[in-house]
């Protein structure tokens, strides 16, 4: 991992992710000028998919949620460099990636300081040929084997001590080879064994039930959850 400090900017980056790293890579206008934007995901905020000579990447700016987000949309109170949102997520992802767990590779993280606050961005590799479970389940059902594979994957993360702060059906991807992945590791961290794993799974179940109520066509039911749990407990 390399580190750059330029005025108010601090950047961490992995040289293996880039042919030639430079600070403009965090700016969407740069990618637009290169005609290198390959798409975007629009939820509460926009995530950009871009491509360079090494491959496709994800560029994400950090925003606040909840009521405070209306006042401090994308600024956070200043903290130590390693504890900033981007650097903390970069660190978690790097550790998971080294363990061989199915996560996007962290490529670069940036914090820009301004008085008592900072803004942050992160660049990750894009998982090609993958869709999140909500998008898939709006179109088709999954097999029992696929559900078991998803459950087994989640268990691998829990066995590694990873607490996913937002484990929901949008943050689980399935690729063209039926390999499942987890994404969005903002505010995630490692914990000792405890009841948090069960609470994580209960959160995920609530997510499926919520999505089922939101969409007229959503190919999920409680039997699918039982299949997922069967795969999860195989990983113990």
mmCIF file of C-alpha atoms in Angstrom, residues 47-230:
data_model
loop_
_atom_site.group_PDB
_atom_site.id
_atom_site.type_symbol
_atom_site.label_atom_id
_atom_site.label_comp_id
_atom_site.label_asym_id
_atom_site.label_seq_id
_atom_site.Cartn_x
_atom_site.Cartn_y
_atom_site.Cartn_z
ATOM 1 C CA UNK A 47 -22.004 4.853 -7.300
ATOM 2 C CA UNK A 48 -20.034 5.058 -10.547
ATOM 3 C CA UNK A 49 -18.641 2.190 -12.616
ATOM 4 C CA UNK A 50 -15.531 3.188 -14.546
ATOM 5 C CA UNK A 51 -12.849 1.418 -16.568
ATOM 6 C CA UNK A 52 -9.123 1.951 -17.098
ATOM 7 C CA UNK A 53 -6.363 -0.110 -18.700
ATOM 8 C CA UNK A 54 -6.322 -2.526 -15.755
ATOM 9 C CA UNK A 55 -10.049 -3.199 -15.589
ATOM 10 C CA UNK A 56 -13.413 -2.028 -14.307
ATOM 11 C CA UNK A 57 -13.658 -0.227 -11.005
ATOM 12 C CA UNK A 58 -16.210 1.262 -8.636
ATOM 13 C CA UNK A 59 -15.914 4.878 -7.479
ATOM 14 C CA UNK A 60 -17.934 5.777 -4.408
ATOM 15 C CA UNK A 61 -18.212 8.986 -2.414
ATOM 16 C CA UNK A 62 -19.221 8.730 1.242
ATOM 17 C CA UNK A 63 -22.460 10.316 2.403
ATOM 18 C CA UNK A 64 -24.192 10.462 5.746
ATOM 19 C CA UNK A 65 -27.544 8.833 6.289
ATOM 20 C CA UNK A 66 -30.435 9.658 8.591
ATOM 21 C CA UNK A 67 -31.431 13.060 9.902
ATOM 22 C CA UNK A 68 -27.862 14.314 10.304
ATOM 23 C CA UNK A 69 -27.289 13.640 6.603
ATOM 24 C CA UNK A 70 -29.648 16.518 5.814
ATOM 25 C CA UNK A 71 -27.295 18.894 7.591
ATOM 26 C CA UNK A 72 -23.870 17.320 7.008
ATOM 27 C CA UNK A 73 -24.523 15.553 3.706
ATOM 28 C CA UNK A 74 -21.011 14.285 3.010
ATOM 29 C CA UNK A 75 -18.859 15.656 5.830
ATOM 30 C CA UNK A 76 -17.656 13.792 8.896
ATOM 31 C CA UNK A 77 -16.051 15.016 12.085
ATOM 32 C CA UNK A 78 -12.286 14.791 11.857
ATOM 33 C CA UNK A 79 -10.713 11.593 13.204
ATOM 34 C CA UNK A 80 -7.349 9.878 12.997
ATOM 35 C CA UNK A 81 -6.398 8.967 9.426
ATOM 36 C CA UNK A 82 -6.785 5.216 9.915
ATOM 37 C CA UNK A 83 -10.258 5.665 11.422
ATOM 38 C CA UNK A 84 -11.684 7.753 8.567
ATOM 39 C CA UNK A 85 -14.526 6.067 6.689
ATOM 40 C CA UNK A 86 -12.574 5.357 3.509
ATOM 41 C CA UNK A 87 -9.362 4.192 5.166
ATOM 42 C CA UNK A 88 -11.216 2.006 7.652
ATOM 43 C CA UNK A 89 -13.154 0.292 4.860
ATOM 44 C CA UNK A 90 -9.958 -0.063 2.814
ATOM 45 C CA UNK A 91 -8.283 -1.784 5.784
ATOM 46 C CA UNK A 92 -11.155 -4.220 6.361
ATOM 47 C CA UNK A 93 -11.376 -5.109 2.672
ATOM 48 C CA UNK A 94 -7.619 -5.594 2.376
ATOM 49 C CA UNK A 95 -7.657 -8.047 5.282
ATOM 50 C CA UNK A 96 -10.632 -9.978 3.863
ATOM 51 C CA UNK A 97 -9.077 -10.015 0.386
ATOM 52 C CA UNK A 98 -5.832 -11.449 1.790
ATOM 53 C CA UNK A 99 -7.865 -14.192 3.461
ATOM 54 C CA UNK A 100 -9.320 -15.145 0.074
ATOM 55 C CA UNK A 101 -12.859 -14.107 0.935
ATOM 56 C CA UNK A 102 -15.126 -12.989 -1.941
ATOM 57 C CA UNK A 103 -14.959 -9.201 -1.710
ATOM 58 C CA UNK A 104 -14.027 -6.394 -4.103
ATOM 59 C CA UNK A 105 -10.310 -5.637 -3.995
ATOM 60 C CA UNK A 106 -9.651 -2.235 -2.385
ATOM 61 C CA UNK A 107 -7.723 -0.027 -4.806
ATOM 62 C CA UNK A 108 -7.588 3.448 -3.285
ATOM 63 C CA UNK A 109 -9.028 5.520 -0.449
ATOM 64 C CA UNK A 110 -9.013 9.273 0.077
ATOM 65 C CA UNK A 111 -9.863 11.716 2.828
ATOM 66 C CA UNK A 112 -9.889 15.490 2.311
ATOM 67 C CA UNK A 113 -9.582 17.478 5.519
ATOM 68 C CA UNK A 114 -11.164 20.875 6.065
ATOM 69 C CA UNK A 115 -10.984 22.460 9.520
ATOM 70 C CA UNK A 116 -12.776 20.025 11.831
ATOM 71 C CA UNK A 117 -14.371 17.820 9.164
ATOM 72 C CA UNK A 118 -13.385 15.654 6.226
ATOM 73 C CA UNK A 119 -14.857 14.135 3.068
ATOM 74 C CA UNK A 120 -13.998 10.698 1.744
ATOM 75 C CA UNK A 121 -13.977 8.503 -1.357
ATOM 76 C CA UNK A 122 -13.012 4.928 -2.201
ATOM 77 C CA UNK A 123 -12.152 3.039 -5.388
ATOM 78 C CA UNK A 124 -12.678 -0.735 -5.598
ATOM 79 C CA UNK A 125 -12.476 -3.369 -8.280
ATOM 80 C CA UNK A 126 -15.827 -4.120 -9.874
ATOM 81 C CA UNK A 127 -17.148 -7.681 -9.642
ATOM 82 C CA UNK A 128 -17.955 -8.409 -13.257
ATOM 83 C CA UNK A 129 -20.996 -10.418 -14.285
ATOM 84 C CA UNK A 130 -22.634 -10.013 -10.880
ATOM 85 C CA UNK A 131 -26.000 -8.668 -9.715
ATOM 86 C CA UNK A 132 -27.348 -8.032 -6.252
ATOM 87 C CA UNK A 133 -29.932 -10.471 -4.934
ATOM 88 C CA UNK A 134 -32.804 -7.992 -5.062
ATOM 89 C CA UNK A 135 -32.276 -7.379 -8.780
ATOM 90 C CA UNK A 136 -32.066 -11.129 -9.419
ATOM 91 C CA UNK A 137 -35.075 -12.079 -7.308
ATOM 92 C CA UNK A 138 -37.255 -9.520 -9.061
ATOM 93 C CA UNK A 139 -36.599 -11.506 -12.239
ATOM 94 C CA UNK A 140 -36.279 -15.160 -11.250
ATOM 95 C CA UNK A 141 -35.988 -17.636 -8.420
ATOM 96 C CA UNK A 142 -32.778 -19.215 -7.183
ATOM 97 C CA UNK A 143 -32.162 -22.919 -6.747
ATOM 98 C CA UNK A 144 -31.759 -24.580 -3.358
ATOM 99 C CA UNK A 145 -28.060 -25.073 -4.139
ATOM 100 C CA UNK A 146 -27.623 -21.375 -4.863
ATOM 101 C CA UNK A 147 -29.268 -20.419 -1.575
ATOM 102 C CA UNK A 148 -27.077 -22.861 0.302
ATOM 103 C CA UNK A 149 -24.011 -21.403 -1.396
ATOM 104 C CA UNK A 150 -25.000 -17.915 -0.270
ATOM 105 C CA UNK A 151 -25.462 -19.096 3.301
ATOM 106 C CA UNK A 152 -22.104 -20.871 3.276
ATOM 107 C CA UNK A 153 -20.391 -17.713 2.015
ATOM 108 C CA UNK A 154 -21.886 -15.586 4.796
ATOM 109 C CA UNK A 155 -20.690 -18.123 7.335
ATOM 110 C CA UNK A 156 -17.140 -17.827 6.006
ATOM 111 C CA UNK A 157 -17.205 -14.129 6.827
ATOM 112 C CA UNK A 158 -18.608 -14.746 10.288
ATOM 113 C CA UNK A 159 -15.960 -17.400 10.915
ATOM 114 C CA UNK A 160 -13.371 -14.748 10.061
ATOM 115 C CA UNK A 161 -14.918 -12.495 12.727
ATOM 116 C CA UNK A 162 -16.348 -9.978 10.265
ATOM 117 C CA UNK A 163 -19.341 -8.019 11.515
ATOM 118 C CA UNK A 164 -21.133 -6.585 8.481
ATOM 119 C CA UNK A 165 -22.855 -3.408 9.608
ATOM 120 C CA UNK A 166 -25.394 -3.507 6.778
ATOM 121 C CA UNK A 167 -25.929 -7.146 5.844
ATOM 122 C CA UNK A 168 -28.936 -6.964 3.550
ATOM 123 C CA UNK A 169 -30.149 -8.453 0.286
ATOM 124 C CA UNK A 170 -28.737 -5.536 -1.738
ATOM 125 C CA UNK A 171 -25.222 -6.156 -0.433
ATOM 126 C CA UNK A 172 -25.013 -9.794 -1.535
ATOM 127 C CA UNK A 173 -24.085 -10.391 -5.156
ATOM 128 C CA UNK A 174 -24.287 -13.507 -7.299
ATOM 129 C CA UNK A 175 -22.111 -13.755 -10.391
ATOM 130 C CA UNK A 176 -22.472 -15.726 -13.627
ATOM 131 C CA UNK A 177 -20.712 -18.707 -12.045
ATOM 132 C CA UNK A 178 -23.089 -18.789 -9.047
ATOM 133 C CA UNK A 179 -20.344 -17.453 -6.787
ATOM 134 C CA UNK A 180 -21.696 -15.203 -4.045
ATOM 135 C CA UNK A 181 -19.962 -12.038 -2.880
ATOM 136 C CA UNK A 182 -20.444 -9.462 -0.138
ATOM 137 C CA UNK A 183 -20.066 -5.729 -0.760
ATOM 138 C CA UNK A 184 -20.329 -2.396 1.098
ATOM 139 C CA UNK A 185 -18.018 -2.697 4.095
ATOM 140 C CA UNK A 186 -18.482 0.850 5.373
ATOM 141 C CA UNK A 187 -18.522 0.794 9.196
ATOM 142 C CA UNK A 188 -17.732 -2.942 9.250
ATOM 143 C CA UNK A 189 -15.197 -4.350 11.698
ATOM 144 C CA UNK A 190 -13.888 -7.535 13.273
ATOM 145 C CA UNK A 191 -15.249 -8.984 16.511
ATOM 146 C CA UNK A 192 -14.693 -11.910 18.804
ATOM 147 C CA UNK A 193 -17.326 -14.706 18.617
ATOM 148 C CA UNK A 194 -20.644 -13.698 20.125
ATOM 149 C CA UNK A 195 -24.367 -13.097 19.599
ATOM 150 C CA UNK A 196 -23.645 -10.529 16.873
ATOM 151 C CA UNK A 197 -23.571 -13.265 14.208
ATOM 152 C CA UNK A 198 -27.156 -14.264 14.998
ATOM 153 C CA UNK A 199 -28.189 -10.602 15.026
ATOM 154 C CA UNK A 200 -26.502 -10.154 11.636
ATOM 155 C CA UNK A 201 -28.565 -13.004 10.206
ATOM 156 C CA UNK A 202 -31.784 -11.666 11.720
ATOM 157 C CA UNK A 203 -31.075 -8.350 10.010
ATOM 158 C CA UNK A 204 -30.661 -10.143 6.697
ATOM 159 C CA UNK A 205 -33.955 -12.003 7.150
ATOM 160 C CA UNK A 206 -35.748 -8.719 7.829
ATOM 161 C CA UNK A 207 -34.257 -7.387 4.608
ATOM 162 C CA UNK A 208 -35.693 -10.244 2.533
ATOM 163 C CA UNK A 209 -39.096 -9.843 4.126
ATOM 164 C CA UNK A 210 -39.031 -6.099 3.513
ATOM 165 C CA UNK A 211 -38.144 -6.530 -0.172
ATOM 166 C CA UNK A 212 -40.849 -9.152 -0.549
ATOM 167 C CA UNK A 213 -43.379 -6.567 0.612
ATOM 168 C CA UNK A 214 -42.047 -3.883 -1.710
ATOM 169 C CA UNK A 215 -42.164 -5.780 -5.002
ATOM 170 C CA UNK A 216 -45.118 -7.415 -6.704
ATOM 171 C CA UNK A 217 -42.757 -9.980 -8.225
ATOM 172 C CA UNK A 218 -40.116 -11.139 -5.781
ATOM 173 C CA UNK A 219 -39.053 -14.761 -6.010
ATOM 174 C CA UNK A 220 -38.317 -15.470 -2.356
ATOM 175 C CA UNK A 221 -40.113 -17.230 0.474
ATOM 176 C CA UNK A 222 -39.358 -18.659 3.885
ATOM 177 C CA UNK A 223 -38.255 -21.989 2.371
ATOM 178 C CA UNK A 224 -35.444 -20.154 0.611
ATOM 179 C CA UNK A 225 -34.349 -18.781 3.965
ATOM 180 C CA UNK A 226 -34.227 -22.309 5.376
ATOM 181 C CA UNK A 227 -32.023 -23.357 2.447
ATOM 182 C CA UNK A 228 -29.726 -20.395 3.107
ATOM 183 C CA UNK A 229 -29.484 -21.370 6.780
ATOM 184 C CA UNK A 230 -28.654 -24.951 5.841
#
